[in-house]
PDB file of C-alpha atoms in Angstrom:
ATOM      1  CA  HIS A  18     -21.136   9.954   7.597  1.00 82.00           C
ATOM      2  CA  VAL A  19     -21.478   6.255   6.823  1.00 89.00           C
ATOM      3  CA  GLN A  20     -24.882   4.646   6.654  1.00 95.00           C
ATOM      4  CA  LEU A  21     -25.199   0.941   7.327  1.00 97.00           C
ATOM      5  CA  VAL A  22     -28.186  -1.154   6.283  1.00 97.00           C
ATOM      6  CA  GLU A  23     -28.671  -4.728   7.447  1.00 97.00           C
ATOM      7  CA  SER A  24     -30.698  -7.351   5.592  1.00 97.00           C
ATOM      8  CA  GLY A  25     -31.224 -11.090   5.576  1.00 97.00           C
ATOM      9  CA  GLY A  26     -33.020 -11.572   8.855  1.00 97.00           C
ATOM     10  CA  GLY A  27     -36.090 -13.727   9.189  1.00 97.00           C
ATOM     11  CA  SER A  28     -37.609 -16.746  10.867  1.00 98.00           C
ATOM     12  CA  VAL A  29     -35.959 -20.150  10.757  1.00 98.00           C
ATOM     13  CA  GLN A  30     -36.222 -23.440  12.554  1.00 98.00           C
ATOM     14  CA  ALA A  31     -33.571 -24.561  14.987  1.00 98.00           C
ATOM     15  CA  GLY A  32     -30.646 -26.082  13.124  1.00 98.00           C
ATOM     16  CA  GLY A  33     -31.215 -23.900  10.094  1.00 98.00           C
ATOM     17  CA  SER A  34     -29.077 -21.156   8.590  1.00 98.00           C
ATOM     18  CA  LEU A  35     -29.351 -17.495   7.720  1.00 98.00           C
ATOM     19  CA  ARG A  36     -26.981 -15.073   6.047  1.00 98.00           C
ATOM     20  CA  LEU A  37     -27.011 -11.461   7.144  1.00 98.00           C
ATOM     21  CA  SER A  38     -25.651  -8.646   5.021  1.00 97.00           C
ATOM     22  CA  CYS A  39     -24.624  -5.144   6.004  1.00 97.00           C
ATOM     23  CA  SER A  40     -24.289  -2.677   3.176  1.00 96.00           C
ATOM     24  CA  ALA A  41     -22.262   0.494   3.730  1.00 95.00           C
ATOM     25  CA  SER A  42     -23.020   3.737   1.920  1.00 94.00           C
ATOM     26  CA  TYR A  43     -19.388   4.110   0.956  1.00 87.00           C
ATOM     27  CA  ALA A  44     -16.156   2.128   0.973  1.00 88.00           C
ATOM     28  CA  TYR A  45     -14.553   2.754   4.366  1.00 89.00           C
ATOM     29  CA  ARG A  46     -10.933   1.660   4.772  1.00 90.00           C
ATOM     30  CA  ARG A  47     -10.808  -1.728   6.419  1.00 91.00           C
ATOM     31  CA  ASP A  48      -7.435  -0.968   7.997  1.00 92.00           C
ATOM     32  CA  ARG A  49      -8.959   1.979   9.871  1.00 94.00           C
ATOM     33  CA  TYR A  50     -12.276   0.605  11.059  1.00 95.00           C
ATOM     34  CA  CYS A  51     -13.327  -2.245  13.273  1.00 96.00           C
ATOM     35  CA  ALA A  52     -16.351  -3.924  11.661  1.00 97.00           C
ATOM     36  CA  GLY A  53     -18.645  -6.316  13.392  1.00 97.00           C
ATOM     37  CA  TRP A  54     -21.985  -7.780  14.282  1.00 98.00           C
ATOM     38  CA  PHE A  55     -23.903  -7.391  17.510  1.00 98.00           C
ATOM     39  CA  ARG A  56     -27.249  -8.565  18.766  1.00 98.00           C
ATOM     40  CA  LYS A  57     -29.807  -7.459  21.290  1.00 98.00           C
ATOM     41  CA  VAL A  58     -32.666  -9.169  23.055  1.00 97.00           C
ATOM     42  CA  PRO A  59     -35.260  -6.992  24.819  1.00 95.00           C
ATOM     43  CA  GLY A  60     -34.343  -6.550  28.446  1.00 95.00           C
ATOM     44  CA  LYS A  61     -30.716  -7.545  27.921  1.00 96.00           C
ATOM     45  CA  GLU A  62     -27.589  -5.654  26.995  1.00 95.00           C
ATOM     46  CA  VAL A  63     -26.144  -5.608  23.515  1.00 96.00           C
ATOM     47  CA  GLU A  64     -23.953  -8.640  22.920  1.00 97.00           C
ATOM     48  CA  ALA A  65     -20.949  -8.615  20.602  1.00 97.00           C
ATOM     49  CA  VAL A  66     -21.154 -11.514  18.155  1.00 98.00           C
ATOM     50  CA  ALA A  67     -18.264 -11.270  15.698  1.00 98.00           C
ATOM     51  CA  ASN A  68     -15.728  -8.671  14.689  1.00 97.00           C
ATOM     52  CA  ILE A  69     -13.023  -8.070  12.110  1.00 97.00           C
ATOM     53  CA  GLY A  70     -10.153  -5.989  13.399  1.00 96.00           C
ATOM     54  CA  THR A  71      -8.200  -3.417  11.441  1.00 96.00           C
ATOM     55  CA  ASP A  72      -5.401  -5.980  11.071  1.00 96.00           C
ATOM     56  CA  GLY A  73      -7.805  -8.478   9.532  1.00 95.00           C
ATOM     57  CA  THR A  74      -8.007 -10.766  12.542  1.00 97.00           C
ATOM     58  CA  ILE A  75     -11.416 -12.109  13.493  1.00 98.00           C
ATOM     59  CA  ALA A  76     -12.951 -12.744  16.886  1.00 98.00           C
ATOM     60  CA  TYR A  77     -16.206 -14.410  17.880  1.00 98.00           C
ATOM     61  CA  ALA A  78     -18.275 -14.586  21.009  1.00 98.00           C
ATOM     62  CA  GLU A  79     -17.949 -17.978  22.664  1.00 97.00           C
ATOM     63  CA  SER A  80     -21.654 -18.571  22.163  1.00 97.00           C
ATOM     64  CA  VAL A  81     -21.329 -18.530  18.357  1.00 98.00           C
ATOM     65  CA  LYS A  82     -17.863 -19.975  17.760  1.00 98.00           C
ATOM     66  CA  GLY A  83     -17.925 -22.783  15.242  1.00 98.00           C
ATOM     67  CA  ARG A  84     -21.384 -21.811  14.013  1.00 98.00           C
ATOM     68  CA  PHE A  85     -21.123 -18.222  12.725  1.00 98.00           C
ATOM     69  CA  ILE A  86     -18.717 -16.876  10.140  1.00 98.00           C
ATOM     70  CA  VAL A  87     -18.062 -13.168   9.571  1.00 98.00           C
ATOM     71  CA  SER A  88     -16.603 -12.016   6.279  1.00 96.00           C
ATOM     72  CA  ARG A  89     -16.597  -9.047   3.969  1.00 92.00           C
ATOM     73  CA  ASP A  90     -17.133  -8.388   0.313  1.00 88.00           C
ATOM     74  CA  ASP A  91     -15.026  -5.307  -0.258  1.00 79.00           C
ATOM     75  CA  ASP A  92     -16.170  -4.907  -3.838  1.00 78.00           C
ATOM     76  CA  ALA A  93     -19.707  -4.477  -2.576  1.00 74.00           C
ATOM     77  CA  ASN A  94     -18.834  -2.581   0.644  1.00 88.00           C
ATOM     78  CA  THR A  95     -20.657  -5.344   2.469  1.00 95.00           C
ATOM     79  CA  LEU A  96     -20.093  -7.099   5.772  1.00 97.00           C
ATOM     80  CA  LEU A  97     -21.568 -10.588   5.999  1.00 97.00           C
ATOM     81  CA  LEU A  98     -22.546 -12.951   8.797  1.00 98.00           C
ATOM     82  CA  GLN A  99     -23.220 -16.575   7.923  1.00 98.00           C
ATOM     83  CA  MET A 100     -25.165 -18.156  10.764  1.00 98.00           C
ATOM     84  CA  ASN A 101     -25.376 -21.953  10.850  1.00 98.00           C
ATOM     85  CA  SER A 102     -26.822 -24.442  13.314  1.00 98.00           C
ATOM     86  CA  LEU A 103     -29.061 -21.743  14.698  1.00 98.00           C
ATOM     87  CA  LYS A 104     -30.527 -22.127  18.171  1.00 98.00           C
ATOM     88  CA  PRO A 105     -33.549 -20.456  19.756  1.00 98.00           C
ATOM     89  CA  GLU A 106     -31.180 -18.466  21.966  1.00 97.00           C
ATOM     90  CA  ASP A 107     -29.765 -16.852  18.832  1.00 98.00           C
ATOM     91  CA  SER A 108     -33.066 -15.025  18.380  1.00 98.00           C
ATOM     92  CA  ALA A 109     -32.401 -11.295  18.571  1.00 98.00           C
ATOM     93  CA  THR A 110     -32.164  -8.100  16.603  1.00 98.00           C
ATOM     94  CA  TYR A 111     -28.815  -8.149  14.832  1.00 98.00           C
ATOM     95  CA  TYR A 112     -26.883  -4.967  14.160  1.00 98.00           C
ATOM     96  CA  CYS A 113     -23.762  -4.278  12.177  1.00 97.00           C
ATOM     97  CA  ALA A 114     -21.408  -1.531  13.235  1.00 97.00           C
ATOM     98  CA  ILE A 115     -18.107   0.031  12.342  1.00 96.00           C
ATOM     99  CA  GLU A 116     -15.823   2.179  14.465  1.00 96.00           C
ATOM    100  CA  ARG A 117     -12.709   4.063  13.505  1.00 95.00           C
ATOM    101  CA  SER A 118      -9.861   2.445  15.374  1.00 95.00           C
ATOM    102  CA  ARG A 119      -6.679   0.443  15.141  1.00 95.00           C
ATOM    103  CA  MET A 120      -7.323  -2.782  17.002  1.00 96.00           C
ATOM    104  CA  ASN A 121      -7.297  -6.511  16.405  1.00 96.00           C
ATOM    105  CA  GLY A 122     -10.498  -8.483  16.167  1.00 96.00           C
ATOM    106  CA  LEU A 123     -10.680  -9.441  19.823  1.00 96.00           C
ATOM    107  CA  ALA A 124     -10.099  -5.883  21.030  1.00 96.00           C
ATOM    108  CA  CYS A 125     -12.762  -4.625  18.630  1.00 96.00           C
ATOM    109  CA  LEU A 126     -15.163  -7.283  19.885  1.00 95.00           C
ATOM    110  CA  GLU A 127     -14.573  -6.314  23.495  1.00 95.00           C
ATOM    111  CA  THR A 128     -14.629  -2.546  23.163  1.00 95.00           C
ATOM    112  CA  MET A 129     -17.206  -1.576  20.548  1.00 94.00           C
ATOM    113  CA  LYS A 130     -20.348  -0.209  22.158  1.00 91.00           C
ATOM    114  CA  PRO A 131     -23.640   1.299  20.943  1.00 91.00           C
ATOM    115  CA  GLY A 132     -23.483   5.030  20.505  1.00 87.00           C
ATOM    116  CA  ILE A 133     -19.891   4.990  19.290  1.00 91.00           C
ATOM    117  CA  GLY A 134     -19.098   4.672  15.609  1.00 94.00           C
ATOM    118  CA  TYR A 135     -21.748   3.884  13.034  1.00 95.00           C
ATOM    119  CA  TRP A 136     -24.555   1.417  13.585  1.00 96.00           C
ATOM    120  CA  GLY A 137     -27.292   0.074  11.363  1.00 96.00           C
ATOM    121  CA  GLN A 138     -30.969  -0.111  12.229  1.00 96.00           C
ATOM    122  CA  GLY A 139     -30.964  -3.850  12.819  1.00 97.00           C
ATOM    123  CA  THR A 140     -32.576  -6.939  11.353  1.00 98.00           C
ATOM    124  CA  GLN A 141     -34.662  -9.410  13.311  1.00 98.00           C
ATOM    125  CA  VAL A 142     -33.700 -13.066  13.557  1.00 98.00           C
ATOM    126  CA  THR A 143     -36.148 -15.519  15.081  1.00 98.00           C
ATOM    127  CA  VAL A 144     -35.246 -19.159  15.659  1.00 98.00           C
ATOM    128  CA  SER A 145     -37.953 -21.534  16.797  1.00 97.00           C
TER     129      SER A 145
END
């Protein structure tokens, strides 16, 4: 049972940057798990933000393309999300998640849902 813990959230002004980290309790195989970031605003559904597929390909939501970068530090069992040029509409609780699968980044982005796989507890990002 993998535990995921997010960190790095906070408050920032529009145009600023934040870097989120997601630490896993053990080193899951990257070729067997989709790994990605999601966000949720109260009253709205969970939105997929960025995902790394089991083949290493990466997919982003249109709303964050060109501004967010997802990466991983395998030595530290950590998934990262660099968020640049932040906008107020990026304000949300951000979650990292992994799911055992064999899919490319886009398929992972489109199919991962809460309640399936392993999810962290979330970290709040507020952009004003």
